[in-house]
Amino acid sequence: PERKEPTVEDIARWQRGMAAEKKAVQEAAAKLAAAGNDQQAKLEALNAALEMNTLDIGAAAAGVDRDAYRRIRSTFSDAVSTLSPIEMEMDVSKMPAPMVEQMKQGREQSAAQLATRLSPELFAALKAQAAELRQQDKELVGERLKVANAAR
């Protein structure tokens, strides 16, 4: 199959996919909480929350196949991580100003490289929505971590 470059329309697909994956992970968390001492039920709930097991759910919600969704998710997750404000990635309040400036310049260079790999329309759309998309992506990761911690 030919590999399509991601498009602006894929942003909405990714958002639908992330929402569906988050719901699946939250359902797994509820099953884990209800499992009590049933080790098999705990294992099944934990497995249900794993990224490899929510991929198909995300792809179905996005309306694309598994490989296309994986590409969209990977490309966009990396992109919005680069394009979102550095403060979303780390607490820079206690860092020396020159260090923060150097890190911001590094992110700007990464963004410039990203701009050469994506269509101008897609780059602009991702940049405009970067903080919102990064937050949604981080929330999904956070839900997965909650399940992993609850299983301990």
JSON list of C-alpha atoms in Angstrom, two decimals:
[
{"chain": "A", "resi": 1, "resn": "PRO", "atom": "CA", "xyz": [0.00, 0.00, 0.00]},
{"chain": "A", "resi": 2, "resn": "GLU", "atom": "CA", "xyz": [1.20, 3.50, -0.77]},
{"chain": "A", "resi": 3, "resn": "ARG", "atom": "CA", "xyz": [2.22, 5.54, 2.23]},
{"chain": "A", "resi": 4, "resn": "LYS", "atom": "CA", "xyz": [0.27, 8.77, 2.45]},
{"chain": "A", "resi": 5, "resn": "GLU", "atom": "CA", "xyz": [1.75, 11.88, 3.95]},
{"chain": "A", "resi": 6, "resn": "PRO", "atom": "CA", "xyz": [-0.28, 13.12, 6.93]},
{"chain": "A", "resi": 7, "resn": "THR", "atom": "CA", "xyz": [-2.80, 15.87, 6.25]},
{"chain": "A", "resi": 8, "resn": "VAL", "atom": "CA", "xyz": [-4.61, 18.57, 8.21]},
{"chain": "A", "resi": 9, "resn": "GLU", "atom": "CA", "xyz": [-7.67, 16.26, 8.28]},
{"chain": "A", "resi": 10, "resn": "ASP", "atom": "CA", "xyz": [-5.56, 13.68, 10.12]},
{"chain": "A", "resi": 11, "resn": "ILE", "atom": "CA", "xyz": [-5.39, 16.01, 13.13]},
{"chain": "A", "resi": 12, "resn": "ALA", "atom": "CA", "xyz": [-9.08, 15.46, 13.83]},
{"chain": "A", "resi": 13, "resn": "ARG", "atom": "CA", "xyz": [-8.59, 11.73, 13.22]},
{"chain": "A", "resi": 14, "resn": "TRP", "atom": "CA", "xyz": [-5.79, 11.68, 15.79]},
{"chain": "A", "resi": 15, "resn": "GLN", "atom": "CA", "xyz": [-7.96, 13.57, 18.28]},
{"chain": "A", "resi": 16, "resn": "ARG", "atom": "CA", "xyz": [-10.79, 11.06, 17.85]},
{"chain": "A", "resi": 17, "resn": "GLY", "atom": "CA", "xyz": [-8.31, 8.21, 18.19]},
{"chain": "A", "resi": 18, "resn": "MET", "atom": "CA", "xyz": [-6.76, 9.63, 21.36]},
{"chain": "A", "resi": 19, "resn": "ALA", "atom": "CA", "xyz": [-10.20, 10.17, 22.89]},
{"chain": "A", "resi": 20, "resn": "ALA", "atom": "CA", "xyz": [-11.17, 6.56, 22.15]},
{"chain": "A", "resi": 21, "resn": "GLU", "atom": "CA", "xyz": [-7.87, 5.25, 23.49]},
{"chain": "A", "resi": 22, "resn": "LYS", "atom": "CA", "xyz": [-8.27, 7.33, 26.66]},
{"chain": "A", "resi": 23, "resn": "LYS", "atom": "CA", "xyz": [-11.80, 5.95, 27.16]},
{"chain": "A", "resi": 24, "resn": "ALA", "atom": "CA", "xyz": [-10.49, 2.38, 26.69]},
{"chain": "A", "resi": 25, "resn": "VAL", "atom": "CA", "xyz": [-7.73, 2.98, 29.23]},
{"chain": "A", "resi": 26, "resn": "GLN", "atom": "CA", "xyz": [-10.22, 4.46, 31.72]},
{"chain": "A", "resi": 27, "resn": "GLU", "atom": "CA", "xyz": [-12.46, 1.41, 31.25]},
{"chain": "A", "resi": 28, "resn": "ALA", "atom": "CA", "xyz": [-9.43, -0.80, 31.90]},
{"chain": "A", "resi": 29, "resn": "ALA", "atom": "CA", "xyz": [-8.73, 1.20, 35.07]},
{"chain": "A", "resi": 30, "resn": "ALA", "atom": "CA", "xyz": [-12.30, 0.60, 36.26]},
{"chain": "A", "resi": 31, "resn": "LYS", "atom": "CA", "xyz": [-11.95, -3.14, 35.57]},
{"chain": "A", "resi": 32, "resn": "LEU", "atom": "CA", "xyz": [-8.64, -3.17, 37.44]},
{"chain": "A", "resi": 33, "resn": "ALA", "atom": "CA", "xyz": [-10.25, -1.45, 40.43]},
{"chain": "A", "resi": 34, "resn": "ALA", "atom": "CA", "xyz": [-13.12, -3.97, 40.38]},
{"chain": "A", "resi": 35, "resn": "ALA", "atom": "CA", "xyz": [-10.78, -6.98, 40.04]},
{"chain": "A", "resi": 36, "resn": "GLY", "atom": "CA", "xyz": [-10.06, -7.19, 43.77]},
{"chain": "A", "resi": 37, "resn": "ASN", "atom": "CA", "xyz": [-7.77, -10.17, 44.35]},
{"chain": "A", "resi": 38, "resn": "ASP", "atom": "CA", "xyz": [-8.53, -11.81, 40.99]},
{"chain": "A", "resi": 39, "resn": "GLN", "atom": "CA", "xyz": [-5.04, -11.86, 39.44]},
{"chain": "A", "resi": 40, "resn": "GLN", "atom": "CA", "xyz": [-6.31, -12.96, 36.03]},
{"chain": "A", "resi": 41, "resn": "ALA", "atom": "CA", "xyz": [-8.80, -10.07, 35.89]},
{"chain": "A", "resi": 42, "resn": "LYS", "atom": "CA", "xyz": [-6.05, -7.66, 36.98]},
{"chain": "A", "resi": 43, "resn": "LEU", "atom": "CA", "xyz": [-3.74, -8.92, 34.24]},
{"chain": "A", "resi": 44, "resn": "GLU", "atom": "CA", "xyz": [-6.47, -8.60, 31.61]},
{"chain": "A", "resi": 45, "resn": "ALA", "atom": "CA", "xyz": [-7.26, -5.04, 32.73]},
{"chain": "A", "resi": 46, "resn": "LEU", "atom": "CA", "xyz": [-3.59, -4.10, 32.71]},
{"chain": "A", "resi": 47, "resn": "ASN", "atom": "CA", "xyz": [-3.14, -5.56, 29.22]},
{"chain": "A", "resi": 48, "resn": "ALA", "atom": "CA", "xyz": [-6.21, -3.70, 27.97]},
{"chain": "A", "resi": 49, "resn": "ALA", "atom": "CA", "xyz": [-4.56, -0.40, 28.93]},
{"chain": "A", "resi": 50, "resn": "LEU", "atom": "CA", "xyz": [-1.34, -1.06, 27.02]},
{"chain": "A", "resi": 51, "resn": "GLU", "atom": "CA", "xyz": [-0.65, 1.10, 23.99]},
{"chain": "A", "resi": 52, "resn": "MET", "atom": "CA", "xyz": [-0.38, -1.90, 21.67]},
{"chain": "A", "resi": 53, "resn": "ASN", "atom": "CA", "xyz": [-3.85, -2.99, 22.77]},
{"chain": "A", "resi": 54, "resn": "THR", "atom": "CA", "xyz": [-5.56, 0.40, 22.39]},
{"chain": "A", "resi": 55, "resn": "LEU", "atom": "CA", "xyz": [-4.05, 1.05, 18.95]},
{"chain": "A", "resi": 56, "resn": "ASP", "atom": "CA", "xyz": [-6.90, -0.70, 17.10]},
{"chain": "A", "resi": 57, "resn": "ILE", "atom": "CA", "xyz": [-9.50, 1.18, 19.15]},
{"chain": "A", "resi": 58, "resn": "GLY", "atom": "CA", "xyz": [-7.83, 4.47, 18.26]},
{"chain": "A", "resi": 59, "resn": "ALA", "atom": "CA", "xyz": [-7.55, 3.50, 14.60]},
{"chain": "A", "resi": 60, "resn": "ALA", "atom": "CA", "xyz": [-11.24, 2.54, 14.44]},
{"chain": "A", "resi": 61, "resn": "ALA", "atom": "CA", "xyz": [-12.28, 5.86, 15.99]},
{"chain": "A", "resi": 62, "resn": "ALA", "atom": "CA", "xyz": [-9.96, 7.70, 13.60]},
{"chain": "A", "resi": 63, "resn": "GLY", "atom": "CA", "xyz": [-11.44, 5.85, 10.64]},
{"chain": "A", "resi": 64, "resn": "VAL", "atom": "CA", "xyz": [-8.10, 4.58, 9.36]},
{"chain": "A", "resi": 65, "resn": "ASP", "atom": "CA", "xyz": [-6.22, 1.30, 9.49]},
{"chain": "A", "resi": 66, "resn": "ARG", "atom": "CA", "xyz": [-3.82, 0.40, 12.28]},
{"chain": "A", "resi": 67, "resn": "ASP", "atom": "CA", "xyz": [-0.64, 1.31, 10.36]},
{"chain": "A", "resi": 68, "resn": "ALA", "atom": "CA", "xyz": [-2.00, 4.66, 9.19]},
{"chain": "A", "resi": 69, "resn": "TYR", "atom": "CA", "xyz": [-3.10, 5.52, 12.73]},
{"chain": "A", "resi": 70, "resn": "ARG", "atom": "CA", "xyz": [0.27, 4.49, 14.13]},
{"chain": "A", "resi": 71, "resn": "ARG", "atom": "CA", "xyz": [2.00, 6.80, 11.60]},
{"chain": "A", "resi": 72, "resn": "ILE", "atom": "CA", "xyz": [-0.36, 9.69, 12.32]},
{"chain": "A", "resi": 73, "resn": "ARG", "atom": "CA", "xyz": [0.01, 9.23, 16.07]},
{"chain": "A", "resi": 74, "resn": "SER", "atom": "CA", "xyz": [3.79, 8.98, 15.96]},
{"chain": "A", "resi": 75, "resn": "THR", "atom": "CA", "xyz": [4.27, 11.93, 13.59]},
{"chain": "A", "resi": 76, "resn": "PHE", "atom": "CA", "xyz": [1.84, 14.20, 15.39]},
{"chain": "A", "resi": 77, "resn": "SER", "atom": "CA", "xyz": [2.90, 13.28, 18.91]},
{"chain": "A", "resi": 78, "resn": "ASP", "atom": "CA", "xyz": [6.51, 14.13, 18.08]},
{"chain": "A", "resi": 79, "resn": "ALA", "atom": "CA", "xyz": [5.45, 17.30, 16.27]},
{"chain": "A", "resi": 80, "resn": "VAL", "atom": "CA", "xyz": [3.29, 18.74, 19.04]},
{"chain": "A", "resi": 81, "resn": "SER", "atom": "CA", "xyz": [5.92, 17.87, 21.62]},
{"chain": "A", "resi": 82, "resn": "THR", "atom": "CA", "xyz": [8.32, 20.06, 19.65]},
{"chain": "A", "resi": 83, "resn": "LEU", "atom": "CA", "xyz": [5.82, 22.82, 18.87]},
{"chain": "A", "resi": 84, "resn": "SER", "atom": "CA", "xyz": [4.14, 23.19, 22.27]},
{"chain": "A", "resi": 85, "resn": "PRO", "atom": "CA", "xyz": [5.53, 25.68, 24.80]},
{"chain": "A", "resi": 86, "resn": "ILE", "atom": "CA", "xyz": [8.59, 24.34, 26.63]},
{"chain": "A", "resi": 87, "resn": "GLU", "atom": "CA", "xyz": [6.78, 24.98, 29.91]},
{"chain": "A", "resi": 88, "resn": "MET", "atom": "CA", "xyz": [4.39, 22.13, 29.02]},
{"chain": "A", "resi": 89, "resn": "GLU", "atom": "CA", "xyz": [7.34, 19.73, 28.93]},
{"chain": "A", "resi": 90, "resn": "MET", "atom": "CA", "xyz": [9.22, 20.83, 32.03]},
{"chain": "A", "resi": 91, "resn": "ASP", "atom": "CA", "xyz": [9.33, 23.34, 34.88]},
{"chain": "A", "resi": 92, "resn": "VAL", "atom": "CA", "xyz": [11.81, 25.95, 33.69]},
{"chain": "A", "resi": 93, "resn": "SER", "atom": "CA", "xyz": [11.07, 28.44, 36.48]},
{"chain": "A", "resi": 94, "resn": "LYS", "atom": "CA", "xyz": [14.15, 27.46, 38.50]},
{"chain": "A", "resi": 95, "resn": "MET", "atom": "CA", "xyz": [16.53, 27.11, 35.55]},
{"chain": "A", "resi": 96, "resn": "PRO", "atom": "CA", "xyz": [19.00, 29.85, 34.65]},
{"chain": "A", "resi": 97, "resn": "ALA", "atom": "CA", "xyz": [17.62, 32.14, 31.93]},
{"chain": "A", "resi": 98, "resn": "PRO", "atom": "CA", "xyz": [20.48, 31.40, 29.48]},
{"chain": "A", "resi": 99, "resn": "MET", "atom": "CA", "xyz": [19.79, 27.66, 29.77]},
{"chain": "A", "resi": 100, "resn": "VAL", "atom": "CA", "xyz": [16.08, 28.17, 29.10]},
{"chain": "A", "resi": 101, "resn": "GLU", "atom": "CA", "xyz": [16.90, 30.40, 26.13]},
{"chain": "A", "resi": 102, "resn": "GLN", "atom": "CA", "xyz": [19.28, 27.77, 24.73]},
{"chain": "A", "resi": 103, "resn": "MET", "atom": "CA", "xyz": [16.60, 25.09, 25.11]},
{"chain": "A", "resi": 104, "resn": "LYS", "atom": "CA", "xyz": [14.04, 27.30, 23.38]},
{"chain": "A", "resi": 105, "resn": "GLN", "atom": "CA", "xyz": [16.46, 27.89, 20.51]},
{"chain": "A", "resi": 106, "resn": "GLY", "atom": "CA", "xyz": [16.97, 24.13, 20.21]},
{"chain": "A", "resi": 107, "resn": "ARG", "atom": "CA", "xyz": [13.21, 23.66, 20.02]},
{"chain": "A", "resi": 108, "resn": "GLU", "atom": "CA", "xyz": [12.98, 26.39, 17.36]},
{"chain": "A", "resi": 109, "resn": "GLN", "atom": "CA", "xyz": [15.63, 24.57, 15.31]},
{"chain": "A", "resi": 110, "resn": "SER", "atom": "CA", "xyz": [13.69, 21.31, 15.69]},
{"chain": "A", "resi": 111, "resn": "ALA", "atom": "CA", "xyz": [10.51, 23.13, 14.63]},
{"chain": "A", "resi": 112, "resn": "ALA", "atom": "CA", "xyz": [12.30, 24.51, 11.56]},
{"chain": "A", "resi": 113, "resn": "GLN", "atom": "CA", "xyz": [13.38, 20.97, 10.62]},
{"chain": "A", "resi": 114, "resn": "LEU", "atom": "CA", "xyz": [9.83, 19.75, 11.19]},
{"chain": "A", "resi": 115, "resn": "ALA", "atom": "CA", "xyz": [8.53, 22.48, 8.88]},
{"chain": "A", "resi": 116, "resn": "THR", "atom": "CA", "xyz": [10.60, 21.00, 6.05]},
{"chain": "A", "resi": 117, "resn": "ARG", "atom": "CA", "xyz": [9.07, 17.54, 6.56]},
{"chain": "A", "resi": 118, "resn": "LEU", "atom": "CA", "xyz": [5.39, 18.53, 6.71]},
{"chain": "A", "resi": 119, "resn": "SER", "atom": "CA", "xyz": [3.21, 20.45, 4.29]},
{"chain": "A", "resi": 120, "resn": "PRO", "atom": "CA", "xyz": [2.98, 24.17, 5.13]},
{"chain": "A", "resi": 121, "resn": "GLU", "atom": "CA", "xyz": [-0.75, 23.78, 5.87]},
{"chain": "A", "resi": 122, "resn": "LEU", "atom": "CA", "xyz": [-0.20, 20.86, 8.22]},
{"chain": "A", "resi": 123, "resn": "PHE", "atom": "CA", "xyz": [2.70, 22.52, 9.99]},
{"chain": "A", "resi": 124, "resn": "ALA", "atom": "CA", "xyz": [0.63, 25.70, 10.53]},
{"chain": "A", "resi": 125, "resn": "ALA", "atom": "CA", "xyz": [-2.37, 23.71, 11.80]},
{"chain": "A", "resi": 126, "resn": "LEU", "atom": "CA", "xyz": [-0.25, 21.66, 14.21]},
{"chain": "A", "resi": 127, "resn": "LYS", "atom": "CA", "xyz": [1.54, 24.77, 15.44]},
{"chain": "A", "resi": 128, "resn": "ALA", "atom": "CA", "xyz": [-1.77, 26.55, 16.05]},
{"chain": "A", "resi": 129, "resn": "GLN", "atom": "CA", "xyz": [-3.16, 23.60, 18.03]},
{"chain": "A", "resi": 130, "resn": "ALA", "atom": "CA", "xyz": [0.09, 22.34, 19.56]},
{"chain": "A", "resi": 131, "resn": "ALA", "atom": "CA", "xyz": [-0.67, 23.10, 23.21]},
{"chain": "A", "resi": 132, "resn": "GLU", "atom": "CA", "xyz": [-4.18, 21.63, 23.06]},
{"chain": "A", "resi": 133, "resn": "LEU", "atom": "CA", "xyz": [-3.03, 18.52, 21.20]},
{"chain": "A", "resi": 134, "resn": "ARG", "atom": "CA", "xyz": [-0.01, 18.03, 23.47]},
{"chain": "A", "resi": 135, "resn": "GLN", "atom": "CA", "xyz": [-2.28, 18.25, 26.51]},
{"chain": "A", "resi": 136, "resn": "GLN", "atom": "CA", "xyz": [-4.59, 15.58, 25.08]},
{"chain": "A", "resi": 137, "resn": "ASP", "atom": "CA", "xyz": [-1.59, 13.37, 24.27]},
{"chain": "A", "resi": 138, "resn": "LYS", "atom": "CA", "xyz": [-0.16, 13.82, 27.78]},
{"chain": "A", "resi": 139, "resn": "GLU", "atom": "CA", "xyz": [-3.55, 13.02, 29.36]},
{"chain": "A", "resi": 140, "resn": "LEU", "atom": "CA", "xyz": [-3.65, 9.70, 27.51]},
{"chain": "A", "resi": 141, "resn": "VAL", "atom": "CA", "xyz": [-0.14, 8.85, 28.72]},
{"chain": "A", "resi": 142, "resn": "GLY", "atom": "CA", "xyz": [-1.18, 9.91, 32.23]},
{"chain": "A", "resi": 143, "resn": "GLU", "atom": "CA", "xyz": [-4.16, 7.56, 32.18]},
{"chain": "A", "resi": 144, "resn": "ARG", "atom": "CA", "xyz": [-1.90, 4.68, 31.15]},
{"chain": "A", "resi": 145, "resn": "LEU", "atom": "CA", "xyz": [0.49, 5.49, 34.01]},
{"chain": "A", "resi": 146, "resn": "LYS", "atom": "CA", "xyz": [-2.41, 5.53, 36.50]},
{"chain": "A", "resi": 147, "resn": "VAL", "atom": "CA", "xyz": [-3.37, 2.00, 35.45]},
{"chain": "A", "resi": 148, "resn": "ALA", "atom": "CA", "xyz": [0.23, 0.81, 35.69]},
{"chain": "A", "resi": 149, "resn": "ASN", "atom": "CA", "xyz": [0.61, 2.32, 39.16]},
{"chain": "A", "resi": 150, "resn": "ALA", "atom": "CA", "xyz": [-2.73, 0.92, 40.35]},
{"chain": "A", "resi": 151, "resn": "ALA", "atom": "CA", "xyz": [-1.62, -2.55, 39.28]},
{"chain": "A", "resi": 152, "resn": "ARG", "atom": "CA", "xyz": [1.35, -2.48, 41.64]}
]
